[in-house]
mmCIF file of C-alpha atoms in Angstrom:
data_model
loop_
_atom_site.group_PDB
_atom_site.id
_atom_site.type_symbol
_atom_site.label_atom_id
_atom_site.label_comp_id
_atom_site.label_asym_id
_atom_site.label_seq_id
_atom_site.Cartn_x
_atom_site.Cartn_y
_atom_site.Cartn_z
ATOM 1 C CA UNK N 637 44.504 111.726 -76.349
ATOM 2 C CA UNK N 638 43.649 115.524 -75.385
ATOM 3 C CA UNK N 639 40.944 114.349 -72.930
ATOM 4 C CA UNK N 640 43.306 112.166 -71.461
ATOM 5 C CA UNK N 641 46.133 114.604 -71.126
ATOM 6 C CA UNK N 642 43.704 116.903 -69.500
ATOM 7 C CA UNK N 643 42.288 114.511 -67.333
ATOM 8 C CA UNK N 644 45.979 114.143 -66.005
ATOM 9 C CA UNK N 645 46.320 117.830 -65.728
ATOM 10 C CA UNK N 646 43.061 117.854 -63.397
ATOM 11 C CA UNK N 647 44.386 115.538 -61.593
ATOM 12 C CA UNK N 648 47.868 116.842 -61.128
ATOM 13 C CA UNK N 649 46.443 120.210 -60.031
ATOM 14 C CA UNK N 650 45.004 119.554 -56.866
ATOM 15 C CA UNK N 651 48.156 117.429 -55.984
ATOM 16 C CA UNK N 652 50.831 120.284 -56.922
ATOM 17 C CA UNK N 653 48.264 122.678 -55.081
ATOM 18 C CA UNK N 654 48.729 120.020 -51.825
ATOM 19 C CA UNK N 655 52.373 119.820 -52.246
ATOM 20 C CA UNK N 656 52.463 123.806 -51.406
ATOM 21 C CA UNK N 657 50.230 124.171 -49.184
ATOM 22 C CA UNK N 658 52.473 121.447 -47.403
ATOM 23 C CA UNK N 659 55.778 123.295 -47.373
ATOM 24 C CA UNK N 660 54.030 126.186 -45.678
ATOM 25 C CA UNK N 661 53.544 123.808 -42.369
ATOM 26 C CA UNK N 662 56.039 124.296 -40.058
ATOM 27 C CA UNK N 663 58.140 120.950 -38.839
ATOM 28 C CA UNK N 664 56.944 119.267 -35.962
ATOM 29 C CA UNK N 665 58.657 120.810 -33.041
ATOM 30 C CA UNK N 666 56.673 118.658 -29.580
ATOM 31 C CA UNK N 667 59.076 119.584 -26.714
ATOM 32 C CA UNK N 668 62.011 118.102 -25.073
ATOM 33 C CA UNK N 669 61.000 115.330 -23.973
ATOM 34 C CA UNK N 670 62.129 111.543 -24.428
ATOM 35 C CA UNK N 671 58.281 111.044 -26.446
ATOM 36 C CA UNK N 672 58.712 114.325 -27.896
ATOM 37 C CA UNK N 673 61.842 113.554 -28.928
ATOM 38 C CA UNK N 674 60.712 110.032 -30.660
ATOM 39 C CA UNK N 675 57.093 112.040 -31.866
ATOM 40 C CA UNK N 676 59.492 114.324 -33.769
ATOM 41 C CA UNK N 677 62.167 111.453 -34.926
ATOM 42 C CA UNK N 678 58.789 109.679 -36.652
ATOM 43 C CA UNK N 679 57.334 113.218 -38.153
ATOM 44 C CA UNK N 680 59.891 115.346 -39.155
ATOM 45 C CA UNK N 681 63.543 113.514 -38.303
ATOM 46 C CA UNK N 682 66.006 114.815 -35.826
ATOM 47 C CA UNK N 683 67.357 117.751 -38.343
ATOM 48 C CA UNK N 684 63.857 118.465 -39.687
ATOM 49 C CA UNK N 685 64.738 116.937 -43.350
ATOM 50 C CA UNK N 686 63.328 113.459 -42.836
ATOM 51 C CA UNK N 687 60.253 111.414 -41.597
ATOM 52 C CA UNK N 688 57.139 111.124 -42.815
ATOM 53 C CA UNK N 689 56.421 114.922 -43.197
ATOM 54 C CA UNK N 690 59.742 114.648 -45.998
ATOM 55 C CA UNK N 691 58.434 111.461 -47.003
ATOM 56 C CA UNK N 692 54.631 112.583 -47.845
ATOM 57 C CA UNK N 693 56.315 115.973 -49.366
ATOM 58 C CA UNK N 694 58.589 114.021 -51.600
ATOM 59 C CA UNK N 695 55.444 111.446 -53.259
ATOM 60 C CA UNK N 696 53.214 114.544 -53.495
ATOM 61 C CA UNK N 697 55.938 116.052 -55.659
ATOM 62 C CA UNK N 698 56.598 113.008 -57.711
ATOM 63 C CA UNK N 699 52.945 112.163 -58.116
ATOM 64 C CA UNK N 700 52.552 115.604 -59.599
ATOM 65 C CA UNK N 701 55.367 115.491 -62.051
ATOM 66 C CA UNK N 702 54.476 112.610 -63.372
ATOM 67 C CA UNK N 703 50.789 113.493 -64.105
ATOM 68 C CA UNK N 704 51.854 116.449 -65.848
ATOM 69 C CA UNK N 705 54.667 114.361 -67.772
ATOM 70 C CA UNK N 706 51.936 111.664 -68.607
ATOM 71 C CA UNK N 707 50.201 115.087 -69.619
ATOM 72 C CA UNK N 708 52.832 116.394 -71.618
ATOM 73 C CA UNK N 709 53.766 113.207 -73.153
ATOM 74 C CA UNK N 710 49.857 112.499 -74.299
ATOM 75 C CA UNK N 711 49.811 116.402 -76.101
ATOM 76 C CA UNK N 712 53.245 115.286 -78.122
ATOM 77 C CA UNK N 713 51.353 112.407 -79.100
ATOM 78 C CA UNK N 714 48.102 114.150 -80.155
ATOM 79 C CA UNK N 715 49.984 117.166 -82.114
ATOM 80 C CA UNK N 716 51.834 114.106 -83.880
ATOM 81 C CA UNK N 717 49.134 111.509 -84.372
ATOM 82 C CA UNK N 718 45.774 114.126 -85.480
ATOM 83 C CA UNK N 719 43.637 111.272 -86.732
ATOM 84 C CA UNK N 720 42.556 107.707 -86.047
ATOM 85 C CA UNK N 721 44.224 106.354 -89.044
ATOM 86 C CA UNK N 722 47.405 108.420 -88.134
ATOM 87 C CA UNK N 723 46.909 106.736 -84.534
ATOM 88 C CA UNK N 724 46.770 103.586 -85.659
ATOM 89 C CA UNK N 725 50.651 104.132 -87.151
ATOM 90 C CA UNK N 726 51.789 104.682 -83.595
ATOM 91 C CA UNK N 727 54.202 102.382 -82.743
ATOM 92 C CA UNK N 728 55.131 101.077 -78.916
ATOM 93 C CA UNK N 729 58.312 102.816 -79.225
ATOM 94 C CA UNK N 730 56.444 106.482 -79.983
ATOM 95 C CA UNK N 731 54.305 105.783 -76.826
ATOM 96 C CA UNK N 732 57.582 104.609 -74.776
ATOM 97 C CA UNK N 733 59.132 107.778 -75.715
ATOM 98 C CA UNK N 734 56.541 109.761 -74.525
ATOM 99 C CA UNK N 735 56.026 108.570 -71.876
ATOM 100 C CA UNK N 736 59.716 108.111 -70.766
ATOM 101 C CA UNK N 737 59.556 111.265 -68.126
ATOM 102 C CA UNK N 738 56.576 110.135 -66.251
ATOM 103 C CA UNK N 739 57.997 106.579 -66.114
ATOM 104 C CA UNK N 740 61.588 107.811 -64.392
ATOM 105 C CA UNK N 741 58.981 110.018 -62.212
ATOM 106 C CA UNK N 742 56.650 107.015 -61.093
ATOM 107 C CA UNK N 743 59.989 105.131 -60.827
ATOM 108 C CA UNK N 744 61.908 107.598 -58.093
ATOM 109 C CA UNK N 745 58.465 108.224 -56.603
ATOM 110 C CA UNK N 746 58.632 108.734 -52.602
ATOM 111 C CA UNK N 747 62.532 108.519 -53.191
ATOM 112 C CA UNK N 748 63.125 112.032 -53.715
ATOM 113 C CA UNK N 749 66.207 110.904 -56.302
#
């Protein structure tokens, strides 16, 4: 269970270290235009808080959270259950519970609810 939950840190790294790097980018601003206009609609909205740009920004956040809850829900698991014959007590509901954050994050993902 630790290599997992460090496999999901690994992976959640490079995705939080995305997300930033992201937010730095200034919205699209094209011209004024009517296909600038429509270029900008598609990539950033008319107010700069929609389009694909929020869209992308949103799923890289919720794809990291839930790596790291996946991660955090694995360690709970491991300090709990230290041996294979403790493991094998586990029931569906301990696992469930664990895993209950990364679930509502895969759930909202993209959605930014």
């Amino acid at each position: 269970m630790e290599l997992f939950a460090g496999n999901m840190d690994k992976l959640a790294e490079p995705v939080k270290q995305a997300y930033q790097q992201l937010l730095k980018l200034q919205r699209v601003n094209p011209g004024a235009f009517y296909d600038a206009y429509a270029l900008r609609e598609v990539t950033s909205g008319a107010n700069g808080d929609s389009g694909l740009q929020n869209t992308y920004l949103k799923m890289l956040h919720d794809l990291g959270q839930g790596l790291t809850d996946i991660s955090t829900g694995m360690r709970q698991l491991s300090a709990k259950y230290k041996t294979v014959e403790e493991e094998s007590k586990m029931t569906a509901d301990d696992l469930s519970n664990a895993m209950q954050s990364a679930q509502s994050d895969f759930t909202k993902f993209g959605t930014g609810g």
